[in-house]
mmCIF file of C-alpha atoms in Angstrom:
data_model
loop_
_atom_site.group_PDB
_atom_site.id
_atom_site.type_symbol
_atom_site.label_atom_id
_atom_site.label_comp_id
_atom_site.label_asym_id
_atom_site.label_seq_id
_atom_site.Cartn_x
_atom_site.Cartn_y
_atom_site.Cartn_z
ATOM 1 C CA MET A 209 93.803 171.535 270.622
ATOM 2 C CA SER A 210 91.641 174.431 270.408
ATOM 3 C CA PRO A 211 93.083 178.122 269.883
ATOM 4 C CA ALA A 212 92.234 178.836 273.302
ATOM 5 C CA SER A 213 93.901 175.908 274.986
ATOM 6 C CA ALA A 214 96.942 176.593 272.882
ATOM 7 C CA ARG A 215 97.083 180.091 273.695
ATOM 8 C CA LEU A 216 97.076 178.968 277.487
ATOM 9 C CA ALA A 217 99.534 175.856 277.255
ATOM 10 C CA TRP A 218 102.062 177.759 278.935
ATOM 11 C CA LEU A 219 99.696 177.724 282.229
ATOM 12 C CA ASP A 220 99.659 174.061 282.108
ATOM 13 C CA ALA A 221 103.224 173.706 281.427
ATOM 14 C CA LEU A 222 103.576 175.596 284.852
ATOM 15 C CA ARG A 223 100.925 173.524 286.661
ATOM 16 C CA GLY A 224 102.646 170.183 285.925
ATOM 17 C CA PRO A 225 105.997 171.119 287.557
ATOM 18 C CA ALA A 226 104.230 172.904 290.385
ATOM 19 C CA ALA A 227 102.205 169.688 291.281
ATOM 20 C CA LEU A 228 105.427 167.600 291.029
ATOM 21 C CA ALA A 229 107.070 169.870 293.221
ATOM 22 C CA VAL A 230 104.471 169.566 295.957
ATOM 23 C CA THR A 231 104.533 165.718 295.652
ATOM 24 C CA ALA A 232 108.266 165.745 295.995
ATOM 25 C CA HIS A 233 108.165 167.937 299.177
ATOM 26 C CA HIS A 234 105.799 165.388 300.688
ATOM 27 C CA ALA A 235 107.617 162.321 299.449
ATOM 28 C CA GLY A 236 110.898 163.615 300.395
ATOM 29 C CA TRP A 237 109.849 164.032 304.070
ATOM 30 C CA SER A 238 108.211 160.656 304.019
ATOM 31 C CA PHE A 239 110.844 158.440 302.048
ATOM 32 C CA VAL A 240 114.101 160.282 302.555
ATOM 33 C CA PRO A 241 113.716 162.744 305.411
ATOM 34 C CA ALA A 242 117.448 163.219 306.189
ATOM 35 C CA ALA A 243 118.512 164.198 302.749
ATOM 36 C CA TRP A 244 115.142 166.299 302.099
ATOM 37 C CA ALA A 245 116.088 168.343 305.136
ATOM 38 C CA VAL A 246 119.054 169.543 303.396
ATOM 39 C CA VAL A 247 117.040 170.361 300.324
ATOM 40 C CA ASP A 248 114.250 172.267 302.473
ATOM 41 C CA ARG A 249 116.559 174.396 304.452
ATOM 42 C CA ARG A 250 117.465 175.880 301.058
ATOM 43 C CA ILE A 251 114.277 176.230 299.259
ATOM 44 C CA ASP A 252 110.795 174.859 300.336
ATOM 45 C CA LEU A 253 109.630 173.073 296.979
ATOM 46 C CA GLY A 254 106.252 172.710 298.522
ATOM 47 C CA THR A 255 105.730 176.478 299.017
ATOM 48 C CA TRP A 256 107.134 177.158 295.583
ATOM 49 C CA GLY A 257 104.498 174.823 293.984
ATOM 50 C CA VAL A 258 101.509 176.186 295.757
ATOM 51 C CA PHE A 259 102.641 179.624 294.750
ATOM 52 C CA VAL A 260 102.909 178.716 291.247
ATOM 53 C CA PHE A 261 99.453 177.484 291.324
ATOM 54 C CA PHE A 262 98.238 180.751 293.053
ATOM 55 C CA LEU A 263 99.721 182.776 290.533
ATOM 56 C CA VAL A 264 98.194 180.735 287.731
ATOM 57 C CA SER A 265 94.811 180.872 289.457
ATOM 58 C CA GLY A 266 95.046 184.682 289.644
ATOM 59 C CA TYR A 267 95.618 184.910 285.983
ATOM 60 C CA ILE A 268 93.029 182.660 284.670
ATOM 61 C CA ILE A 269 90.149 182.748 287.110
ATOM 62 C CA PRO A 270 89.120 186.454 286.266
ATOM 63 C CA ALA A 271 89.738 185.692 282.800
ATOM 64 C CA SER A 272 87.539 182.681 282.859
ATOM 65 C CA LEU A 273 84.816 184.834 284.780
ATOM 66 C CA GLU A 274 84.890 187.700 282.331
ATOM 67 C CA ARG A 275 84.900 185.406 279.267
ATOM 68 C CA ARG A 276 81.567 183.847 280.568
ATOM 69 C CA GLY A 277 80.105 187.159 281.813
ATOM 70 C CA ASP A 278 77.789 184.896 283.704
ATOM 71 C CA LEU A 279 78.027 184.407 287.497
ATOM 72 C CA ARG A 280 75.769 181.184 287.491
ATOM 73 C CA ALA A 281 77.968 180.027 284.869
ATOM 74 C CA PHE A 282 81.077 180.764 286.584
ATOM 75 C CA TRP A 283 79.991 178.936 289.694
ATOM 76 C CA THR A 284 78.526 176.091 287.824
ATOM 77 C CA GLY A 285 81.892 175.811 286.256
ATOM 78 C CA ARG A 286 83.851 176.023 289.533
ATOM 79 C CA ALA A 287 81.805 173.217 291.065
ATOM 80 C CA PHE A 288 82.226 170.725 288.233
ATOM 81 C CA ARG A 289 85.788 171.577 287.832
ATOM 82 C CA LEU A 290 86.657 170.812 291.653
ATOM 83 C CA LEU A 291 83.836 169.048 293.475
ATOM 84 C CA PRO A 292 83.665 165.659 291.680
ATOM 85 C CA LEU A 293 87.285 164.732 292.144
ATOM 86 C CA LEU A 294 87.107 166.426 295.581
ATOM 87 C CA LEU A 295 84.255 164.097 296.610
ATOM 88 C CA ALA A 296 86.071 161.089 294.974
ATOM 89 C CA ALA A 297 89.166 161.733 296.984
ATOM 90 C CA LEU A 298 87.499 162.440 300.244
ATOM 91 C CA GLY A 299 85.434 159.284 299.782
ATOM 92 C CA LEU A 300 88.883 157.147 299.012
ATOM 93 C CA ALA A 301 90.512 158.786 302.119
ATOM 94 C CA PHE A 302 87.637 157.456 304.328
ATOM 95 C CA LEU A 303 87.689 154.107 302.792
ATOM 96 C CA LEU A 304 91.432 153.761 303.424
ATOM 97 C CA ALA A 305 91.101 154.816 306.877
ATOM 98 C CA PHE A 306 88.321 152.346 307.570
ATOM 99 C CA ALA A 307 90.536 149.619 306.167
ATOM 100 C CA GLY A 308 93.453 150.824 308.437
ATOM 101 C CA LEU A 309 95.727 151.817 305.797
ATOM 102 C CA VAL A 310 95.719 155.533 305.917
ATOM 103 C CA PRO A 311 95.400 157.592 309.125
ATOM 104 C CA LEU A 312 93.112 160.701 309.277
ATOM 105 C CA ASP A 313 93.589 163.961 311.296
ATOM 106 C CA PRO A 314 92.799 162.961 315.027
ATOM 107 C CA ARG A 315 91.010 166.140 315.036
ATOM 108 C CA LEU A 316 88.350 165.026 312.950
ATOM 109 C CA GLY A 317 86.708 163.298 315.795
ATOM 110 C CA GLU A 318 86.742 166.305 318.087
ATOM 111 C CA ARG A 319 84.410 168.414 316.030
ATOM 112 C CA PRO A 320 80.700 167.610 314.867
ATOM 113 C CA ALA A 321 80.896 165.459 311.966
ATOM 114 C CA PRO A 322 78.199 167.561 309.964
ATOM 115 C CA LEU A 323 80.258 170.454 310.507
ATOM 116 C CA VAL A 324 83.583 168.961 309.469
ATOM 117 C CA ALA A 325 81.755 167.702 306.257
ATOM 118 C CA LEU A 326 80.392 171.077 305.407
ATOM 119 C CA GLY A 327 83.666 172.561 305.857
ATOM 120 C CA ASN A 328 85.380 170.206 303.822
ATOM 121 C CA LEU A 329 82.939 170.155 300.966
ATOM 122 C CA THR A 330 82.779 173.949 300.570
ATOM 123 C CA MET A 331 86.535 173.911 300.843
ATOM 124 C CA LEU A 332 86.446 176.533 303.680
ATOM 125 C CA GLN A 333 87.860 174.284 306.253
ATOM 126 C CA GLU A 334 91.241 176.008 306.587
ATOM 127 C CA LEU A 335 89.714 179.457 307.059
ATOM 128 C CA VAL A 336 87.302 178.470 309.729
ATOM 129 C CA ASN A 337 89.586 176.321 311.805
ATOM 130 C CA LEU A 338 88.149 172.895 311.043
ATOM 131 C CA PRO A 339 90.367 169.823 310.595
ATOM 132 C CA PRO A 340 90.982 168.641 306.926
ATOM 133 C CA VAL A 341 90.337 165.059 305.760
ATOM 134 C CA ILE A 342 93.269 165.590 303.187
ATOM 135 C CA GLY A 343 95.862 168.021 304.484
ATOM 136 C CA VAL A 344 96.798 169.423 301.145
ATOM 137 C CA THR A 345 92.960 171.110 300.749
ATOM 138 C CA TRP A 346 94.176 173.973 302.737
ATOM 139 C CA THR A 347 95.146 175.759 299.357
ATOM 140 C CA LEU A 348 91.729 175.309 298.268
ATOM 141 C CA SER A 349 90.225 177.160 301.052
ATOM 142 C CA TYR A 350 92.301 180.424 299.810
ATOM 143 C CA GLU A 351 91.202 179.579 295.933
ATOM 144 C CA MET A 352 87.619 180.036 297.327
ATOM 145 C CA ALA A 353 88.244 183.220 299.170
ATOM 146 C CA PHE A 354 89.783 184.315 295.833
ATOM 147 C CA TYR A 355 86.851 183.317 293.815
ATOM 148 C CA LEU A 356 84.439 184.991 296.393
ATOM 149 C CA ILE A 357 86.438 188.183 296.030
ATOM 150 C CA SER A 358 86.922 188.130 292.252
ATOM 151 C CA VAL A 359 83.207 187.664 291.759
ATOM 152 C CA ALA A 360 82.512 190.714 294.137
ATOM 153 C CA LEU A 361 84.846 192.983 292.160
ATOM 154 C CA PHE A 362 83.061 191.736 288.691
ATOM 155 C CA ALA A 363 79.903 192.296 289.989
ATOM 156 C CA THR A 364 80.311 195.770 291.431
ATOM 157 C CA GLY A 365 82.265 196.620 288.263
ATOM 158 C CA GLN A 366 85.773 197.034 290.008
ATOM 159 C CA ALA A 367 87.618 194.057 288.252
ATOM 160 C CA SER A 368 90.309 196.192 286.569
ATOM 161 C CA ARG A 369 91.703 197.333 289.801
ATOM 162 C CA SER A 370 93.710 193.920 290.313
ATOM 163 C CA ALA A 371 97.064 195.839 290.426
ATOM 164 C CA GLY A 372 96.055 198.194 293.172
ATOM 165 C CA ILE A 373 94.451 195.632 295.078
ATOM 166 C CA ALA A 374 97.562 193.484 294.968
ATOM 167 C CA VAL A 375 99.660 196.443 296.159
ATOM 168 C CA THR A 376 97.318 197.194 298.957
ATOM 169 C CA LEU A 377 97.034 193.728 300.357
ATOM 170 C CA ALA A 378 100.637 193.431 300.236
ATOM 171 C CA ALA A 379 100.990 196.520 302.310
ATOM 172 C CA LEU A 380 98.520 195.720 304.558
ATOM 173 C CA ALA A 381 99.948 191.926 305.058
ATOM 174 C CA VAL A 382 102.898 193.401 307.188
ATOM 175 C CA PRO A 383 101.017 195.271 310.090
ATOM 176 C CA ALA A 384 97.736 192.841 309.895
ATOM 177 C CA GLY A 385 100.262 190.094 310.212
ATOM 178 C CA LEU A 386 101.980 191.492 313.228
ATOM 179 C CA LEU A 387 98.801 192.274 315.076
ATOM 180 C CA LEU A 388 97.166 188.953 314.081
ATOM 181 C CA PRO A 389 100.000 186.364 314.125
ATOM 182 C CA GLY A 390 97.497 183.642 314.396
ATOM 183 C CA ALA A 391 93.884 182.688 313.481
ATOM 184 C CA SER A 392 91.189 184.500 315.370
ATOM 185 C CA ILE A 393 88.468 182.015 314.869
ATOM 186 C CA ASN A 394 88.818 179.503 317.694
ATOM 187 C CA GLY A 395 89.402 175.651 317.035
ATOM 188 C CA GLY A 396 86.552 174.958 319.115
ATOM 189 C CA ALA A 397 84.028 177.803 317.932
ATOM 190 C CA ASP A 398 81.403 175.324 316.149
ATOM 191 C CA LEU A 399 78.666 177.882 315.994
ATOM 192 C CA THR A 400 80.876 180.567 314.351
ATOM 193 C CA ALA A 401 82.293 177.943 311.846
ATOM 194 C CA ALA A 402 78.938 176.824 310.998
ATOM 195 C CA LEU A 403 77.487 180.335 310.520
ATOM 196 C CA LEU A 404 80.510 181.602 308.716
ATOM 197 C CA VAL A 405 80.380 178.615 306.268
ATOM 198 C CA LEU A 406 76.598 178.760 305.672
ATOM 199 C CA ALA A 407 76.688 182.766 305.072
ATOM 200 C CA VAL A 408 79.325 181.876 302.264
ATOM 201 C CA VAL A 409 77.009 179.264 300.758
ATOM 202 C CA ALA A 410 74.045 181.658 300.945
ATOM 203 C CA ALA A 411 76.015 184.380 299.324
ATOM 204 C CA ILE A 412 76.982 182.030 296.576
ATOM 205 C CA ALA A 413 73.485 180.767 296.103
ATOM 206 C CA VAL A 414 71.739 184.155 295.759
ATOM 207 C CA THR A 415 74.949 185.470 293.629
ATOM 208 C CA ALA A 416 74.392 182.391 291.164
ATOM 209 C CA LEU A 417 70.363 182.382 291.094
ATOM 210 C CA GLY A 418 69.398 185.882 291.927
ATOM 211 C CA ASP A 419 69.230 189.298 289.640
ATOM 212 C CA GLY A 420 69.613 192.666 289.915
ATOM 213 C CA ARG A 421 70.490 194.323 293.302
ATOM 214 C CA ALA A 422 69.964 191.120 295.195
ATOM 215 C CA ARG A 423 72.640 189.412 293.199
ATOM 216 C CA THR A 424 75.199 192.329 293.376
ATOM 217 C CA ALA A 425 74.653 192.650 297.227
ATOM 218 C CA ALA A 426 75.191 188.901 297.551
ATOM 219 C CA ALA A 427 78.457 189.053 295.413
ATOM 220 C CA ALA A 428 79.802 191.940 297.270
ATOM 221 C CA ALA A 429 78.992 190.310 300.791
ATOM 222 C CA GLY A 430 80.524 187.212 299.571
ATOM 223 C CA GLY A 431 83.612 189.068 298.531
ATOM 224 C CA LEU A 432 83.824 190.713 302.163
ATOM 225 C CA LEU A 433 83.410 187.351 303.779
ATOM 226 C CA GLY A 434 86.216 185.961 301.683
ATOM 227 C CA LEU A 435 88.529 188.667 302.688
ATOM 228 C CA ALA A 436 87.410 188.448 306.420
ATOM 229 C CA LEU A 437 88.006 184.807 306.460
ATOM 230 C CA VAL A 438 91.582 185.117 305.079
ATOM 231 C CA VAL A 439 92.217 187.965 307.457
ATOM 232 C CA LEU A 440 90.626 186.226 310.593
ATOM 233 C CA GLY A 441 91.224 182.743 309.753
ATOM 234 C CA SER A 442 94.521 181.995 308.304
ATOM 235 C CA ARG A 443 95.932 179.241 310.463
ATOM 236 C CA ALA A 444 99.723 180.087 309.310
ATOM 237 C CA GLY A 445 99.064 183.609 310.255
ATOM 238 C CA THR A 446 97.298 186.539 308.788
ATOM 239 C CA TRP A 447 100.433 187.895 307.312
ATOM 240 C CA GLN A 448 101.114 184.707 305.101
ATOM 241 C CA GLY A 449 97.138 184.370 304.200
ATOM 242 C CA VAL A 450 96.959 187.933 302.841
ATOM 243 C CA ILE A 451 100.197 187.540 300.882
ATOM 244 C CA ILE A 452 98.602 184.501 299.264
ATOM 245 C CA LEU A 453 95.605 186.748 298.214
ATOM 246 C CA ALA A 454 98.023 189.357 297.170
ATOM 247 C CA ALA A 455 99.925 186.977 295.039
ATOM 248 C CA MET A 456 96.712 185.846 293.307
ATOM 249 C CA PHE A 457 95.823 189.396 292.384
ATOM 250 C CA ALA A 458 99.328 190.014 291.238
ATOM 251 C CA GLY A 459 98.619 187.007 288.810
ATOM 252 C CA THR A 460 95.572 188.938 287.810
ATOM 253 C CA ALA A 461 97.384 192.031 287.084
ATOM 254 C CA VAL A 462 99.535 190.310 284.753
ATOM 255 C CA HIS A 463 96.576 189.138 282.859
ATOM 256 C CA ARG A 464 95.312 192.884 282.896
ATOM 257 C CA ALA A 465 98.596 193.899 281.319
ATOM 258 C CA GLU A 466 98.458 191.341 278.736
ATOM 259 C CA GLN A 467 94.969 192.705 277.975
ATOM 260 C CA GLY A 468 96.477 196.035 277.519
ATOM 261 C CA VAL A 469 94.076 197.323 280.309
ATOM 262 C CA ILE A 470 97.153 198.352 282.491
ATOM 263 C CA SER A 471 100.734 198.857 281.552
ATOM 264 C CA TRP A 472 103.356 196.099 282.041
ATOM 265 C CA ARG A 473 105.286 198.232 284.380
ATOM 266 C CA THR A 474 102.272 198.522 286.630
ATOM 267 C CA ALA A 475 101.934 194.719 286.796
ATOM 268 C CA GLY A 476 105.588 194.489 287.232
ATOM 269 C CA LEU A 477 105.621 196.790 290.373
ATOM 270 C CA ALA A 478 102.473 195.018 291.772
ATOM 271 C CA CYS A 479 104.490 191.899 291.539
ATOM 272 C CA LEU A 480 107.711 193.300 293.324
ATOM 273 C CA ALA A 481 105.468 194.756 296.003
ATOM 274 C CA VAL A 482 103.921 191.385 296.786
ATOM 275 C CA VAL A 483 107.506 189.776 296.755
ATOM 276 C CA ALA A 484 109.011 192.342 299.017
ATOM 277 C CA CYS A 485 106.124 192.112 301.673
ATOM 278 C CA GLY A 486 105.757 188.594 301.442
ATOM 279 C CA VAL A 487 109.727 187.490 301.801
ATOM 280 C CA PRO A 488 109.847 188.334 305.571
ATOM 281 C CA ALA A 489 106.228 186.665 306.122
ATOM 282 C CA LYS A 490 107.564 183.465 307.369
ATOM 283 C CA ASP A 491 110.587 182.631 309.484
ATOM 284 C CA ASP A 492 111.936 179.662 307.381
ATOM 285 C CA PRO A 493 115.179 179.681 305.516
ATOM 286 C CA GLY A 494 113.318 177.931 302.598
ATOM 287 C CA TRP A 495 110.341 180.380 302.423
ATOM 288 C CA ALA A 496 111.922 183.480 300.793
ATOM 289 C CA PRO A 497 113.911 181.523 297.818
ATOM 290 C CA ALA A 498 110.608 179.668 297.272
ATOM 291 C CA LEU A 499 108.380 182.693 296.963
ATOM 292 C CA VAL A 500 110.793 184.680 294.708
ATOM 293 C CA LEU A 501 111.384 181.761 292.502
ATOM 294 C CA ALA A 502 107.581 181.076 292.026
ATOM 295 C CA PHE A 503 107.267 184.725 290.572
ATOM 296 C CA ALA A 504 110.470 184.180 288.534
ATOM 297 C CA VAL A 505 109.058 180.940 286.913
ATOM 298 C CA PHE A 506 105.764 182.459 286.491
ATOM 299 C CA GLY A 507 107.647 185.530 284.622
ATOM 300 C CA VAL A 508 109.513 182.817 282.447
ATOM 301 C CA GLY A 509 106.348 181.049 281.480
ATOM 302 C CA LEU A 510 104.864 184.324 280.547
ATOM 303 C CA ALA A 511 107.734 185.150 278.441
ATOM 304 C CA LEU A 512 107.578 181.917 276.604
ATOM 305 C CA ARG A 513 103.647 182.152 276.415
ATOM 306 C CA HIS A 514 103.713 182.062 272.388
ATOM 307 C CA ARG A 515 106.169 179.052 272.412
ATOM 308 C CA ALA A 516 105.131 175.335 271.723
ATOM 309 C CA PHE A 517 105.524 173.103 275.006
ATOM 310 C CA PRO A 518 106.052 169.547 275.113
ATOM 311 C CA ARG A 519 102.884 167.514 275.240
ATOM 312 C CA ALA A 520 104.104 165.519 278.057
ATOM 313 C CA LEU A 521 104.488 168.687 280.137
ATOM 314 C CA THR A 522 101.311 170.341 279.295
ATOM 315 C CA ARG A 523 99.518 166.833 279.908
ATOM 316 C CA LEU A 524 100.919 166.716 283.077
ATOM 317 C CA GLY A 525 99.465 170.229 283.806
ATOM 318 C CA VAL A 526 96.053 168.969 282.766
ATOM 319 C CA ILE A 527 96.092 166.213 285.198
ATOM 320 C CA SER A 528 97.548 168.304 288.077
ATOM 321 C CA PHE A 529 94.470 168.680 290.345
ATOM 322 C CA SER A 530 94.367 164.987 290.420
ATOM 323 C CA VAL A 531 98.048 164.721 291.136
ATOM 324 C CA TYR A 532 97.794 167.329 293.919
ATOM 325 C CA LEU A 533 94.877 165.879 295.493
ATOM 326 C CA LEU A 534 95.473 162.123 295.364
ATOM 327 C CA HIS A 535 99.322 162.026 296.201
ATOM 328 C CA PRO A 536 98.948 162.424 299.968
ATOM 329 C CA LEU A 537 96.775 159.196 300.080
ATOM 330 C CA LEU A 538 99.437 157.120 298.089
ATOM 331 C CA LEU A 539 102.316 158.070 300.558
ATOM 332 C CA ARG A 540 101.230 155.678 303.302
ATOM 333 C CA LEU A 541 100.400 152.986 300.818
ATOM 334 C CA LEU A 542 103.633 152.490 298.908
ATOM 335 C CA PRO A 543 106.729 151.572 300.325
ATOM 336 C CA ASN A 544 109.567 153.596 298.226
ATOM 337 C CA LEU A 545 109.907 156.680 296.070
ATOM 338 C CA VAL A 546 109.977 154.871 292.709
ATOM 339 C CA LEU A 547 107.023 153.104 293.066
ATOM 340 C CA TYR A 548 105.166 156.128 294.199
ATOM 341 C CA TYR A 549 105.667 157.756 291.077
ATOM 342 C CA LEU A 550 105.214 154.794 289.096
ATOM 343 C CA VAL A 551 101.590 154.609 290.482
ATOM 344 C CA LEU A 552 100.719 158.181 291.121
ATOM 345 C CA ILE A 553 101.023 159.179 287.200
ATOM 346 C CA PRO A 554 99.023 156.412 285.760
ATOM 347 C CA LEU A 555 96.413 156.728 288.596
ATOM 348 C CA CYS A 556 96.045 160.549 287.997
ATOM 349 C CA LEU A 557 95.659 159.847 284.251
ATOM 350 C CA VAL A 558 92.779 157.408 284.912
ATOM 351 C CA THR A 559 91.095 159.704 287.282
ATOM 352 C CA TYR A 560 91.174 162.664 285.099
ATOM 353 C CA GLN A 561 89.643 160.564 282.110
ATOM 354 C CA VAL A 562 86.973 158.884 284.528
ATOM 355 C CA ILE A 563 86.057 161.783 286.949
ATOM 356 C CA GLU A 564 87.554 165.105 286.033
ATOM 357 C CA ALA A 565 87.125 165.249 282.288
ATOM 358 C CA PRO A 566 83.593 164.064 282.086
ATOM 359 C CA ALA A 567 82.479 166.451 285.025
ATOM 360 C CA GLN A 568 84.019 169.520 283.168
ATOM 361 C CA ARG A 569 82.191 168.485 280.014
ATOM 362 C CA LEU A 570 78.880 168.303 281.871
ATOM 363 C CA GLY A 571 79.719 171.719 283.713
ATOM 364 C CA ARG A 572 80.347 173.324 280.240
ATOM 365 C CA ARG A 573 77.056 171.717 278.832
ATOM 366 C CA LEU A 574 74.970 173.186 281.654
ATOM 367 C CA SER A 575 76.622 176.637 281.406
ATOM 368 C CA GLY A 576 76.221 176.562 277.510
ATOM 369 C CA SER A 577 72.577 175.624 277.767
ATOM 370 C CA ARG A 578 71.547 178.411 280.096
ATOM 371 C CA ALA A 579 73.701 180.746 278.053
ATOM 372 C CA ALA A 580 71.701 179.709 274.857
ATOM 373 C CA VAL A 581 68.309 180.330 276.784
ATOM 374 C CA GLN A 582 69.692 183.747 277.836
ATOM 375 C CA LYS A 583 70.486 184.969 274.203
ATOM 376 C CA GLN A 584 67.008 183.664 273.137
ATOM 377 C CA GLY A 585 64.983 185.598 275.547
ATOM 378 C CA PRO A 586 62.565 185.330 278.292
ATOM 379 C CA THR A 587 59.553 184.535 275.943
ATOM 380 C CA VAL A 588 61.002 181.213 274.845
ATOM 381 C CA ARG A 589 59.208 178.657 277.011
ATOM 382 C CA LYS A 590 58.277 174.993 276.771
#
């Protein structure tokens, strides 16, 4: 294990239980719905899991961006981190549906197939009101919005303002949520959805491939698009959508405090503001405890970050994306809860080794090659 990976092992120790919480939420409703209803009224474990993921992303994504210092390398890394497994999972979902084993969202047939494919492959489907192929990918839409905004802040030299951004978003979430209780992007607005997704793709392409003012302008435009999509496109409502963004920036504020850029008090107040404004965002008894507990567990992980964690726990965190993305497909295939987990974990160990790890290595190699060329200078040609 490298020093960097050892230093960040606490993040994997959080990802693993978060992924299991989401799988338990869906498995509970599938296999033991009566018993799970009792649990869900007290705490929504699915919400807890995804907010832990959002906090972890908020902490690590800006750190990764700043460590690379290269916007093309950042987008290359993200593409090779997410898209190979996503493509495999989407393909598997269609194969299982063709075999009659797993039903797909019936709304998929109501929208143009190329548009649905574009929305799901860019991971923006949730924010442009397109049906998902795999339901849990709604969280990836918010991750994409966060990437866009983080890149914009980095490109314009505003990346250190994360605590203020978290507080501002949390404060704005309440009135915005009251004014916009649902998505403003209509579920049948094909042209609007296509134009928005293509605009994001263009912003990313120019940011990654351009230089100078064009790159900065594209990054800023992408950030504004990401924010607008969350405000106008959150199907769960603007209040919840903006709180998700605020939570990710709260995670970034914690990273800034650890760097010494801001004080721990400032980061703590940002987290408290997000929790305070987020608690009433959803009229569900399990929502508020889940939100509070997610921040509390993230804080415990942060406090223990210099400790060693069990290898099994960190390994589970390493394969957490596979666990998260593939578990809905197994729910319809397996007859009981025990068999579900006996198959899920080994399957995800395999998909990580066969799909995720090689793709990540290739992404790092491509990013590293470009960085080496940049260091050598523009006169080196063959």
